[in-house]
Short mmCIF file of C-alpha atoms and ligand atoms in Angstrom, two decimals:
data_model
loop_
_atom_site.label_atom_id
_atom_site.label_comp_id
_atom_site.label_asym_id
_atom_site.label_seq_id
_atom_site.Cartn_x
_atom_site.Cartn_y
_atom_site.Cartn_z
CA MET X 1 -0.18 -0.16 0.22
CA ASN X 2 1.50 3.33 -1.19
CA ARG X 3 -0.12 5.87 0.82
CA LEU X 4 2.45 8.73 1.89
CA THR X 5 2.28 9.73 5.40
CA LEU X 6 3.58 13.35 6.17
CA ARG X 7 4.66 14.00 9.69
CA HIS X 8 6.64 16.68 11.92
CA ASP X 9 8.09 14.64 14.37
CA ILE X 10 9.96 11.53 15.09
CA PRO X 11 8.75 8.64 17.38
CA ASP X 12 11.27 7.65 19.87
CA ALA X 13 11.25 4.09 18.94
CA PHE X 14 12.23 5.29 15.55
CA LEU X 15 15.90 5.76 16.98
CA ASP X 16 16.60 2.21 17.69
CA ILE X 17 14.34 0.41 15.28
CA SER X 18 15.77 -2.49 13.02
CA TYR X 19 14.79 -2.09 9.57
CA ARG X 20 12.81 -5.38 9.44
CA ASP X 21 10.66 -3.75 12.40
CA ILE X 22 10.12 -0.19 10.70
CA LYS X 23 6.47 -0.74 9.94
CA LYS X 24 6.01 -0.51 13.85
CA VAL X 25 6.90 3.13 13.62
CA PHE X 26 5.98 3.89 10.14
CA ASP X 27 3.52 1.68 8.48
CA THR X 28 3.48 3.51 5.25
CA PRO X 29 5.99 5.28 3.27
CA THR X 30 6.90 8.44 5.40
CA LEU X 31 8.16 11.97 4.75
CA VAL X 32 9.29 13.86 8.03
CA HIS X 33 9.77 17.82 8.12
CA LEU X 34 11.88 18.92 11.12
CA LYS X 35 12.47 22.24 11.56
CA GLY X 36 15.99 23.57 12.14
CA GLU X 37 17.94 26.82 12.64
CA LYS X 38 19.20 27.42 8.69
CA ASN X 39 17.09 26.87 5.90
CA PRO X 40 16.65 25.88 3.09
CA ALA X 41 16.43 22.28 4.03
CA LEU X 42 18.43 19.27 3.42
CA PHE X 43 16.85 16.23 2.07
CA VAL X 44 17.73 12.88 2.86
CA SER X 45 15.97 9.69 1.50
CA VAL X 46 16.59 6.08 3.04
CA LEU X 47 15.34 2.47 2.34
CA LEU X 48 14.30 3.33 -1.27
CA HIS X 49 15.74 -0.15 -1.54
CA GLY X 50 14.22 -2.14 1.55
CA ASN X 51 17.14 -4.42 2.29
CA GLU X 52 19.79 -1.30 2.20
CA TYR X 53 19.58 -0.60 5.88
CA SER X 54 22.66 1.53 6.26
CA GLY X 55 20.54 4.66 5.47
CA LEU X 56 18.32 3.98 8.58
CA ILE X 57 21.47 3.27 10.90
CA ILE X 58 22.98 6.69 9.67
CA MET X 59 19.77 8.92 9.90
CA GLN X 60 19.27 7.21 13.70
CA GLU X 61 22.92 8.40 14.45
CA ILE X 62 22.15 11.85 13.04
CA LEU X 63 18.76 12.18 14.94
CA LYS X 64 20.33 10.99 18.00
CA LYS X 65 23.24 13.61 18.02
CA TYR X 66 20.43 16.50 17.94
CA LYS X 67 17.55 14.93 20.32
CA GLU X 68 16.83 17.05 23.24
CA THR X 69 14.13 16.50 25.95
CA GLN X 70 11.79 18.92 23.83
CA GLY X 71 12.17 17.31 20.07
CA TYR X 72 15.37 18.10 17.91
CA ALA X 73 17.67 21.22 17.88
CA LEU X 74 18.98 20.67 14.24
CA PRO X 75 21.42 23.35 12.75
CA ARG X 76 19.60 23.12 9.35
CA SER X 77 16.03 22.05 8.79
CA MET X 78 15.61 18.64 7.23
CA TRP X 79 13.30 16.45 4.91
CA MET X 80 13.79 12.59 5.82
CA PHE X 81 11.80 10.31 3.37
CA VAL X 82 11.61 6.70 4.65
CA GLY X 83 10.74 4.86 1.62
CA ASN X 84 9.82 1.26 0.97
CA VAL X 85 8.84 0.26 4.30
CA GLU X 86 6.91 -2.94 3.12
CA ALA X 87 10.10 -4.24 1.40
CA ALA X 88 12.20 -3.51 4.57
CA SER X 89 9.99 -5.41 6.77
CA LYS X 90 10.29 -8.48 4.55
CA GLY X 91 14.14 -8.00 3.91
CA LEU X 92 13.92 -7.29 0.30
CA ARG X 93 15.03 -4.65 -2.38
CA ARG X 94 11.49 -4.00 -3.30
CA LEU X 95 8.20 -6.43 -3.82
CA ASP X 96 7.78 -8.36 -7.01
CA ASP X 97 4.63 -6.50 -8.01
CA GLU X 98 5.70 -2.85 -7.69
CA LEU X 99 7.88 -0.32 -9.58
CA ASP X 100 11.20 -0.07 -7.80
CA PHE X 101 11.31 3.05 -5.56
CA ASN X 102 14.31 4.23 -7.13
CA ARG X 103 12.98 4.20 -10.75
CA ALA X 104 10.16 6.20 -9.95
CA TRP X 105 11.41 9.68 -9.61
CA PRO X 106 10.64 12.20 -12.25
CA GLY X 107 11.84 11.02 -15.61
CA THR X 108 10.71 7.57 -14.87
CA SER X 109 9.78 5.32 -17.76
CA GLU X 110 6.63 4.66 -15.75
CA PRO X 111 4.98 7.80 -14.30
CA ASP X 112 1.50 5.97 -14.00
CA ALA X 113 2.88 3.17 -11.47
CA PRO X 114 1.48 3.67 -8.19
CA THR X 115 5.13 3.96 -6.91
CA SER X 116 5.72 7.14 -9.24
CA LYS X 117 2.77 8.90 -8.01
CA LEU X 118 3.78 8.41 -4.56
CA ILE X 119 7.17 9.87 -5.28
CA SER X 120 5.65 12.92 -7.11
CA GLU X 121 4.01 13.70 -3.93
CA VAL X 122 7.09 13.85 -2.09
CA MET X 123 8.64 15.88 -4.77
CA GLU X 124 5.82 18.62 -4.61
CA LYS X 125 6.25 18.60 -0.80
CA ILE X 126 9.96 18.96 -0.51
CA THR X 127 10.53 21.46 -3.08
CA GLU X 128 7.94 23.90 -1.89
CA ASP X 129 10.56 26.15 -0.37
CA GLY X 130 13.86 25.04 -2.00
CA LEU X 131 16.53 22.59 -0.85
CA PHE X 132 20.00 22.81 0.26
CA ALA X 133 21.18 19.58 -1.09
CA ALA X 134 19.54 15.95 -1.77
CA ILE X 135 21.25 12.70 -0.36
CA ASP X 136 20.20 9.18 -1.25
CA LEU X 137 21.61 6.58 1.08
CA HIS X 138 21.93 2.97 -0.48
CA ASN X 139 24.10 -0.36 -0.09
CA ASN X 140 25.60 -2.42 -2.62
CA THR X 141 26.48 -6.25 -2.77
CA GLY X 142 30.18 -7.11 -2.84
CA LYS X 143 33.37 -5.66 -1.36
CA ASN X 144 33.08 -2.02 -2.80
CA PRO X 145 34.60 1.16 -1.24
CA PRO X 146 32.01 3.47 -0.10
CA TYR X 147 31.38 6.29 -3.16
CA GLY X 148 28.92 8.68 -4.51
CA CYS X 149 27.19 8.89 -7.85
CA ILE X 150 26.34 12.20 -9.07
CA SER X 151 24.20 12.84 -12.59
CA VAL X 152 25.74 16.33 -13.03
CA VAL X 153 29.26 17.26 -13.12
CA ASN X 154 29.25 20.67 -11.41
CA GLU X 155 31.37 22.14 -8.52
CA LYS X 156 28.69 21.80 -5.84
CA ASN X 157 28.25 17.87 -6.61
CA LYS X 158 32.11 17.60 -6.79
CA TYR X 159 32.23 18.69 -3.44
CA LEU X 160 29.54 16.64 -2.25
CA SER X 161 31.29 13.69 -3.75
CA SER X 162 34.61 14.50 -2.27
CA PHE X 163 33.48 15.07 1.18
CA PHE X 164 32.46 11.21 1.06
CA ASN X 165 35.28 9.89 -0.80
CA HIS X 166 38.06 10.48 -3.12
CA ILE X 167 36.49 8.51 -6.37
CA ALA X 168 32.98 9.04 -7.16
CA MET X 169 30.79 7.90 -10.27
CA VAL X 170 29.16 9.83 -12.98
CA PHE X 171 25.87 8.19 -14.27
CA HIS X 172 22.67 9.25 -16.46
CA THR X 173 20.64 5.96 -16.56
CA PRO X 174 18.64 4.18 -15.72
CA LYS X 175 15.71 6.45 -15.89
CA GLY X 176 13.76 7.55 -12.78
CA VAL X 177 16.63 7.38 -10.11
CA SER X 178 16.44 9.85 -7.38
CA THR X 179 19.39 12.00 -7.68
CA MET X 180 18.75 12.77 -11.27
CA ALA X 181 15.50 14.31 -10.17
CA PHE X 182 17.09 17.05 -8.40
CA ASP X 183 19.46 18.05 -11.77
CA THR X 184 17.81 21.49 -11.85
CA ILE X 185 16.88 22.08 -8.04
CA CYS X 186 19.77 21.35 -5.84
CA PRO X 187 23.08 19.39 -5.35
CA ALA X 188 22.34 15.75 -4.92
CA ILE X 189 24.10 12.66 -4.72
CA THR X 190 23.89 8.90 -4.30
CA LEU X 191 25.68 7.71 -1.62
CA GLU X 192 26.67 3.75 -1.89
CA CYS X 193 27.70 3.08 1.56
CA SER X 194 29.50 -0.33 0.76
CA THR X 195 27.45 -3.51 1.99
CA PRO X 196 24.53 -3.29 4.35
CA GLY X 197 25.81 -2.30 7.85
CA ASN X 198 29.55 -1.55 6.98
CA GLN X 199 30.64 0.65 9.52
CA LEU X 200 33.22 2.98 7.28
CA GLY X 201 30.20 3.54 4.85
CA ILE X 202 27.93 4.49 7.97
CA GLU X 203 30.79 6.75 9.32
CA LYS X 204 31.54 8.69 6.11
CA ALA X 205 27.83 9.16 5.56
CA VAL X 206 26.89 10.42 8.86
CA ALA X 207 30.11 12.90 8.81
CA LEU X 208 28.84 14.21 5.48
CA ILE X 209 25.24 14.64 6.35
CA ASP X 210 26.43 16.38 9.63
CA ASP X 211 28.84 18.75 7.70
CA LEU X 212 25.84 19.71 5.43
CA MET X 213 23.70 20.46 8.58
CA HIS X 214 26.32 22.99 9.47
CA MET X 215 27.64 24.58 6.30
CA ASP X 216 26.46 27.90 5.45
CA HIS X 217 27.22 27.61 1.48
CA PHE X 218 29.25 25.45 -0.57
CA PRO X 219 33.28 26.32 -0.94
CA GLU X 220 33.30 29.22 -3.64
CA ARG X 221 36.54 27.82 -4.88
CA PRO X 222 36.91 25.08 -7.50
CA LEU X 223 37.56 21.66 -6.08
CA PRO X 224 41.34 21.04 -6.64
CA SER X 225 41.56 18.09 -9.34
CA HIS X 226 43.44 16.06 -7.27
CA ASP X 227 40.66 15.90 -4.69
CA LEU X 228 38.30 13.72 -6.65
CA GLN X 229 38.85 11.05 -9.28
CA LEU X 230 35.51 10.85 -11.29
CA VAL X 231 34.90 7.75 -13.17
CA LYS X 232 32.01 6.66 -15.55
CA ASN X 233 30.59 3.41 -16.58
CA SER X 234 32.17 2.02 -20.12
CA ALA X 235 30.88 -1.39 -20.39
CA VAL X 236 29.25 -4.39 -18.15
CA LEU X 237 30.82 -7.73 -18.26
CA LYS X 238 28.12 -10.74 -18.04
CA ILE X 239 28.84 -14.57 -18.30
CA ALA X 240 27.47 -16.05 -21.73
CA ASP X 241 24.40 -18.09 -21.29
CA ASN X 242 24.79 -21.57 -20.43
CA VAL X 243 28.47 -21.21 -19.17
CA HIS X 244 28.99 -23.40 -16.46
CA PHE X 245 31.37 -21.24 -13.96
CA GLY X 246 32.91 -21.24 -10.76
CA PHE X 247 35.99 -19.85 -8.94
CA GLU X 248 39.56 -21.02 -8.26
CA GLY X 249 39.31 -23.39 -5.34
CA GLU X 250 36.03 -24.30 -5.76
CA GLU X 251 35.17 -28.27 -6.57
CA GLY X 252 34.11 -28.95 -9.80
CA ASN X 253 34.75 -29.03 -13.58
CA PHE X 254 33.94 -25.65 -14.98
CA ASP X 255 34.08 -23.95 -18.31
CA LEU X 256 34.95 -20.89 -17.04
CA THR X 257 37.04 -20.34 -13.78
CA LEU X 258 37.43 -16.88 -12.03
CA VAL X 259 40.37 -15.91 -9.91
CA ASP X 260 40.00 -16.49 -6.28
CA HIS X 261 39.00 -13.24 -4.67
CA PHE X 262 38.34 -11.45 -7.85
CA ASP X 263 36.34 -8.75 -5.81
CA ARG X 264 39.75 -7.24 -4.75
CA HIS X 265 40.04 -5.79 -7.85
CA ASN X 266 37.00 -3.43 -7.09
CA PHE X 267 37.83 0.35 -7.85
CA THR X 268 41.39 -0.71 -8.73
CA ARG X 269 42.97 -0.57 -12.28
CA LEU X 270 42.94 -4.10 -13.86
CA GLU X 271 45.84 -4.13 -16.02
CA THR X 272 46.07 -5.84 -19.48
CA SER X 273 48.77 -8.27 -18.19
CA GLU X 274 46.18 -9.58 -15.50
CA VAL X 275 44.56 -12.70 -15.96
CA PHE X 276 41.52 -13.01 -14.13
CA ALA X 277 39.79 -16.15 -15.75
CA HIS X 278 40.56 -19.53 -17.21
CA THR X 279 38.28 -21.06 -19.60
CA THR X 280 37.83 -24.11 -22.11
CA LEU X 281 35.49 -21.88 -24.34
CA ASP X 282 35.93 -19.31 -27.15
CA LYS X 283 33.81 -16.45 -25.71
CA PRO X 284 32.53 -17.30 -22.04
CA ILE X 285 32.24 -13.76 -21.07
CA VAL X 286 30.23 -10.92 -22.93
CA ALA X 287 30.89 -7.19 -22.61
CA THR X 288 28.38 -4.73 -23.67
CA LEU X 289 28.40 -0.83 -23.67
CA GLU X 290 25.29 0.77 -21.71
CA ASP X 291 23.23 1.02 -25.02
CA GLY X 292 23.51 -2.95 -25.51
CA THR X 293 26.53 -2.92 -28.34
CA ASP X 294 28.50 -6.03 -27.91
CA VAL X 295 32.16 -4.94 -27.41
CA THR X 296 33.51 -8.44 -26.35
CA ASP X 297 36.02 -8.45 -29.24
CA ALA X 298 37.29 -5.02 -28.60
CA LEU X 299 37.85 -5.47 -24.50
CA ILE X 300 38.18 -9.23 -23.85
CA ARG X 301 41.45 -11.17 -24.73
CA ASN X 302 41.41 -14.86 -24.74
CA VAL X 303 44.90 -16.45 -25.34
CA ASN X 304 44.71 -20.43 -25.00
CA GLY X 305 42.04 -20.06 -22.44
CA ALA X 306 43.70 -17.10 -20.30
CA ILE X 307 41.22 -14.19 -19.99
CA SER X 308 42.25 -10.73 -19.50
CA LEU X 309 41.64 -7.08 -20.84
CA LYS X 310 42.75 -5.44 -23.99
CA LYS X 311 42.63 -2.30 -22.13
CA PRO X 312 43.27 -1.15 -18.55
CA LEU X 313 39.79 -0.29 -17.06
CA MET X 314 38.53 -0.35 -13.49
CA PRO X 315 36.20 -3.18 -12.33
CA ALA X 316 33.38 -2.13 -9.86
CA MET X 317 30.60 -3.91 -8.12
CA ILE X 318 32.17 -7.24 -8.65
CA THR X 319 30.35 -9.92 -6.82
CA LEU X 320 31.08 -13.14 -5.80
CA ASP X 321 27.43 -14.45 -5.49
CA LYS X 322 26.52 -16.82 -8.21
CA ARG X 323 22.85 -16.04 -8.08
CA ILE X 324 23.48 -12.37 -8.61
CA ILE X 325 25.97 -12.95 -11.43
CA VAL X 326 23.62 -14.87 -13.53
CA GLN X 327 20.68 -12.71 -12.75
CA ASP X 328 22.58 -9.08 -12.95
CA CYS X 329 26.09 -9.24 -14.13
CA LEU X 330 29.74 -10.21 -13.19
CA CYS X 331 30.75 -6.32 -13.04
CA TYR X 332 31.03 -3.07 -14.48
CA LEU X 333 34.19 -1.54 -16.12
CA LEU X 334 34.44 2.04 -15.42
CA GLU X 335 37.01 4.48 -17.04
CA ASP X 336 38.13 7.93 -15.88
CA TYR X 337 35.16 10.38 -16.78
CA PHE X 338 37.47 13.08 -18.46
CA GLU X 339 39.17 10.38 -20.65
CA LYS X 340 39.15 11.92 -24.32
CA ASN X 341 39.53 9.05 -26.48
CA LYS X 342 36.48 6.69 -26.25
CA VAL X 343 36.96 2.95 -24.81
CA ILE X 344 36.01 1.18 -27.76
ZN1 ZN O 1 19.96 0.68 -3.74
#
């Protein structure tokens, strides 16, 4: 049930509740407005994906810090949107029969879906009096460092990114992602806080949000270029259909064997000399661009069954979970955002 609840207070029970119990305090998607000293308000969204619960912990920490006997003494006004409470209570990213809460923001390909209607109610409310910045809190699977994602490259968004980590990603797809809805409204960033519950991701996000609560304005000087590396997605690697695959050290005969701890390559440059898989097949791995163009021959080298890249790129979001590899992908390959020569 996607009815939006609007409120101006935080029930005490919210501060310690687990995401699985969130419906005990917010039984529908809930938008909370809290007044603070400075305006315009900061917008923070959590649990757009129900099982990515770091965002809840982050906001609990922030709110506990400013709690007083009578409500909250916030340095800046705040909107907090607690999104997919139904999926969170079931430990799921989203329910099967609904549109993903992070594909339903303005620009979505499904504007008539109930989730999109709910989100447009949220947008209408939070933009009434302007916003200082918009922060969307997420987690990912696999061993990734915390990193920000921005859809517009400008100084404010670069500052937001660099406050979180020294690397950030620029993205323009898929449609309907929350951060893109703020392109023309205010600085906006998606914070990928590593795996759910990861302490470093939580600490970095708490520090960033706390900074934004206190800051009067964004720095005027351009961000020094060495403070931030911006990367973008260049290709996605998938395992070809019906290829029986496994990892080194695993029992069994595989058509494709990936090196042990492949995920240690996340966010580091994978050189062309680095063999990351062995195979008995000709093309066990498929590389495609965002638009679906097959670039396997341009990117993947297979020398007598030893697989490597033809160009050094940075893998990200490598997962070792076979179910996710089959459903989604093996990893993404990133390149520098300012790289002049196209990868392929
Ligand atoms: Zn997410």
